[in-house]
Amino acid sequence: MTSQTWTEETDPDCIDDASAAAMLDGAPWRRLAVIGDSTAIGLGAPYRGYRRLTSFARMADTLAMAVGPINYMNLGTPWATSRQVVEEQKDLMVAFKPDLVMISCGGNDLMAETPDYAAIAANLTELFEAGKSIGAQTMTMTLADAFPDAAMVRFRSSLARLNELVRGIAAEHDAILIDLWHHSVGHRPDVMSNDRIHFNMSGHAVLAAEAVKALAAHIPQQANTA
């Protein structure tokens, strides 16, 4: 079976709603903020057999199924650079007072002729520190190794470098990390939207499943045994 014949119900990398909610039983988070770029807001084309529901909307829905009503805010802006996220979203995120904040940006910075990795690192660090300053659990992700279009392969080394930077900053700030770089979803021939940059809804479903797994691994043990 290939990804082209799967549906959301049969995809081995997806988790059904009830099972996903059970995994987050006892989760302590009630105020979820998402900040970042196109990945954060959830750009992506429809895909047959999968609901038209973006990754972090899925994550929010799953959390609400597990713990009851939550407050959810997504400030993601298509094509935003990491600096734009700092300038346009950071203060709004802090004012929302989340206890869980998902941060996903930096990819658009790679469109520069010479990406400034030091600036990306400084911007990401500022965002993570803003989240920690209000007591929020921070969360982030690496981007998938998905380059079905030969024209995009030239970005692979830049993306690998960005992902390594994200891993390091996440570790420094005790952030929850969704690491997609080596995930098999990136090798699916049909996982990308027509723009060849963003996941379609099948990829969003897999990312949501990985997000739930990452969150579940960070639920305090006493919550699971209460």
CSV table of C-alpha atoms in Angstrom, one decimal, residues 16-184:
chain,number,residue,atom,x,y,z
A,16,ASP,CA,-8.2,8.4,15.2
A,17,ASP,CA,-9.8,11.1,17.3
A,18,ALA,CA,-10.8,9.0,20.2
A,19,SER,CA,-7.4,7.4,20.6
A,20,ALA,CA,-5.7,10.8,20.3
A,21,ALA,CA,-7.9,12.3,23.0
A,22,ALA,CA,-7.1,9.3,25.2
A,23,MET,CA,-3.4,10.0,24.8
A,24,LEU,CA,-3.9,13.5,26.1
A,25,ASP,CA,-6.0,12.5,29.1
A,26,GLY,CA,-4.8,14.4,32.1
A,27,ALA,CA,-3.0,17.1,30.1
A,28,PRO,CA,-2.5,20.3,32.1
A,29,TRP,CA,-2.9,22.8,29.2
A,30,ARG,CA,-6.0,25.0,28.8
A,31,ARG,CA,-4.8,28.0,26.8
A,32,LEU,CA,-3.0,27.1,23.5
A,33,ALA,CA,-1.4,29.8,21.3
A,34,VAL,CA,0.2,29.1,18.0
A,35,ILE,CA,2.6,31.7,16.4
A,36,GLY,CA,4.6,31.6,13.3
A,37,ASP,CA,4.3,31.4,9.5
A,38,SER,CA,2.4,29.4,6.9
A,39,THR,CA,3.1,26.1,8.7
A,40,ALA,CA,1.6,27.6,11.9
A,41,ILE,CA,-1.5,28.9,10.3
A,42,GLY,CA,-1.9,25.8,8.2
A,43,LEU,CA,-1.6,26.5,4.5
A,44,GLY,CA,-2.2,23.4,2.5
A,45,ALA,CA,-4.3,22.0,-0.3
A,46,PRO,CA,-7.2,19.5,0.2
A,47,TYR,CA,-6.4,15.8,-0.3
A,48,ARG,CA,-8.9,13.1,-1.0
A,49,GLY,CA,-9.7,10.9,2.0
A,50,TYR,CA,-8.5,13.4,4.6
A,51,ARG,CA,-10.5,16.0,6.4
A,52,ARG,CA,-9.8,19.6,5.5
A,53,LEU,CA,-8.5,20.4,9.0
A,54,THR,CA,-5.1,21.9,9.6
A,55,SER,CA,-2.5,20.3,11.9
A,56,PHE,CA,-2.8,22.7,14.9
A,57,ALA,CA,-6.5,23.0,14.6
A,58,ARG,CA,-6.5,19.2,14.9
A,59,MET,CA,-4.2,19.4,17.9
A,60,ALA,CA,-6.5,22.0,19.6
A,61,ASP,CA,-9.6,19.9,18.9
A,62,THR,CA,-7.9,16.8,20.4
A,63,LEU,CA,-6.8,18.7,23.5
A,64,ALA,CA,-10.4,19.9,24.0
A,65,MET,CA,-11.7,16.4,23.6
A,66,ALA,CA,-9.3,15.2,26.3
A,67,VAL,CA,-9.7,17.9,28.9
A,68,GLY,CA,-12.8,19.9,28.1
A,69,PRO,CA,-13.1,23.5,26.7
A,70,ILE,CA,-9.9,25.3,26.0
A,71,ASN,CA,-8.9,28.7,24.7
A,72,TYR,CA,-7.1,28.6,21.4
A,73,MET,CA,-5.5,31.4,19.4
A,74,ASN,CA,-3.6,31.0,16.2
A,75,LEU,CA,-1.6,34.1,15.0
A,76,GLY,CA,0.2,32.4,12.2
A,77,THR,CA,0.8,34.6,9.2
A,78,PRO,CA,1.6,33.2,5.7
A,79,TRP,CA,5.2,33.9,4.6
A,80,ALA,CA,6.1,35.6,7.8
A,81,THR,CA,9.8,35.7,8.6
A,82,SER,CA,11.1,35.0,12.1
A,83,ARG,CA,11.6,38.8,12.7
A,84,GLN,CA,8.1,39.5,11.6
A,85,VAL,CA,6.8,36.9,14.1
A,86,VAL,CA,8.7,38.7,16.9
A,87,GLU,CA,7.4,42.1,15.9
A,88,GLU,CA,3.8,41.3,15.0
A,89,GLN,CA,2.9,38.2,17.1
A,90,LYS,CA,5.0,38.0,20.3
A,91,ASP,CA,3.3,40.7,22.3
A,92,LEU,CA,-0.2,39.4,21.3
A,93,MET,CA,0.9,35.9,22.4
A,94,VAL,CA,2.1,37.2,25.8
A,95,ALA,CA,-1.1,39.1,26.3
A,96,PHE,CA,-3.1,36.0,25.6
A,97,LYS,CA,-1.3,34.3,28.6
A,98,PRO,CA,-1.1,30.8,27.1
A,99,ASP,CA,0.1,27.8,29.1
A,100,LEU,CA,1.1,26.1,25.9
A,101,VAL,CA,2.6,27.9,22.9
A,102,MET,CA,3.5,26.4,19.6
A,103,ILE,CA,6.3,28.3,17.7
A,104,SER,CA,6.9,27.5,14.0
A,105,CYS,CA,8.9,29.9,11.9
A,106,GLY,CA,12.3,30.4,10.2
A,107,GLY,CA,11.6,28.7,6.9
A,108,ASN,CA,10.8,31.9,5.1
A,109,ASP,CA,14.1,33.4,6.2
A,110,LEU,CA,15.8,30.8,4.0
A,111,MET,CA,14.4,32.6,0.9
A,112,ALA,CA,17.0,35.3,1.3
A,113,GLU,CA,20.0,35.0,-1.0
A,114,THR,CA,22.2,34.5,2.1
A,115,PRO,CA,20.2,33.4,5.1
A,116,ASP,CA,21.3,35.0,8.4
A,117,TYR,CA,21.2,32.1,10.7
A,118,ALA,CA,22.5,34.1,13.7
A,119,ALA,CA,19.5,36.5,13.3
A,120,ILE,CA,17.1,33.5,13.0
A,121,ALA,CA,18.5,32.0,16.2
A,122,ALA,CA,18.2,35.4,18.0
A,123,ASN,CA,14.6,35.8,16.8
A,124,LEU,CA,13.6,32.2,17.8
A,125,THR,CA,15.3,32.6,21.2
A,126,GLU,CA,13.3,35.8,21.8
A,127,LEU,CA,10.1,34.0,21.1
A,128,PHE,CA,10.9,31.0,23.3
A,129,GLU,CA,12.0,33.3,26.1
A,130,ALA,CA,8.8,35.3,25.8
A,131,GLY,CA,6.8,32.1,26.2
A,132,LYS,CA,8.8,30.9,29.2
A,133,SER,CA,8.6,34.3,30.8
A,134,ILE,CA,4.9,33.8,31.3
A,135,GLY,CA,5.2,30.2,32.5
A,136,ALA,CA,4.1,28.6,29.2
A,137,GLN,CA,5.3,25.3,28.0
A,138,THR,CA,6.9,26.0,24.6
A,139,MET,CA,6.7,23.7,21.7
A,140,THR,CA,8.2,23.7,18.2
A,141,MET,CA,9.0,21.5,15.2
A,142,THR,CA,11.5,20.7,12.5
A,143,LEU,CA,10.4,20.7,8.9
A,144,ALA,CA,10.2,17.5,6.9
A,145,ASP,CA,12.8,16.3,4.4
A,146,ALA,CA,10.2,16.6,1.6
A,147,PHE,CA,11.6,17.7,-1.8
A,148,PRO,CA,9.6,16.1,-4.5
A,149,ASP,CA,10.4,18.9,-6.9
A,150,ALA,CA,14.0,19.0,-8.1
A,151,ALA,CA,13.9,22.8,-8.1
A,152,MET,CA,13.5,22.8,-4.3
A,153,VAL,CA,16.4,20.4,-3.6
A,154,ARG,CA,18.8,23.4,-3.4
A,155,PHE,CA,17.1,24.4,-0.2
A,156,ARG,CA,17.7,21.1,1.5
A,157,SER,CA,21.0,21.9,3.1
A,158,SER,CA,19.7,25.3,4.3
A,159,LEU,CA,16.6,23.5,5.8
A,160,ALA,CA,18.8,20.9,7.5
A,161,ARG,CA,20.8,23.7,9.1
A,162,LEU,CA,17.7,25.5,10.3
A,163,ASN,CA,16.3,22.3,11.8
A,164,GLU,CA,19.6,21.7,13.7
A,165,LEU,CA,19.3,25.3,15.0
A,166,VAL,CA,15.7,24.7,16.1
A,167,ARG,CA,16.7,21.5,17.9
A,168,GLY,CA,19.3,23.3,19.8
A,169,ILE,CA,17.1,26.2,20.9
A,170,ALA,CA,14.3,23.8,21.8
A,171,ALA,CA,16.7,21.9,24.1
A,172,GLU,CA,17.9,25.1,25.7
A,173,HIS,CA,14.4,26.1,26.6
A,174,ASP,CA,13.0,22.7,27.5
A,175,ALA,CA,10.6,22.9,24.6
A,176,ILE,CA,8.5,20.0,23.3
A,177,LEU,CA,9.9,19.1,19.9
A,178,ILE,CA,8.1,17.5,17.0
A,179,ASP,CA,11.0,16.3,14.8
A,180,LEU,CA,9.8,15.6,11.2
A,181,TRP,CA,13.1,15.7,9.4
A,182,HIS,CA,13.6,12.0,9.4
A,183,HIS,CA,9.9,11.1,9.4
A,184,SER,CA,8.8,8.9,6.5
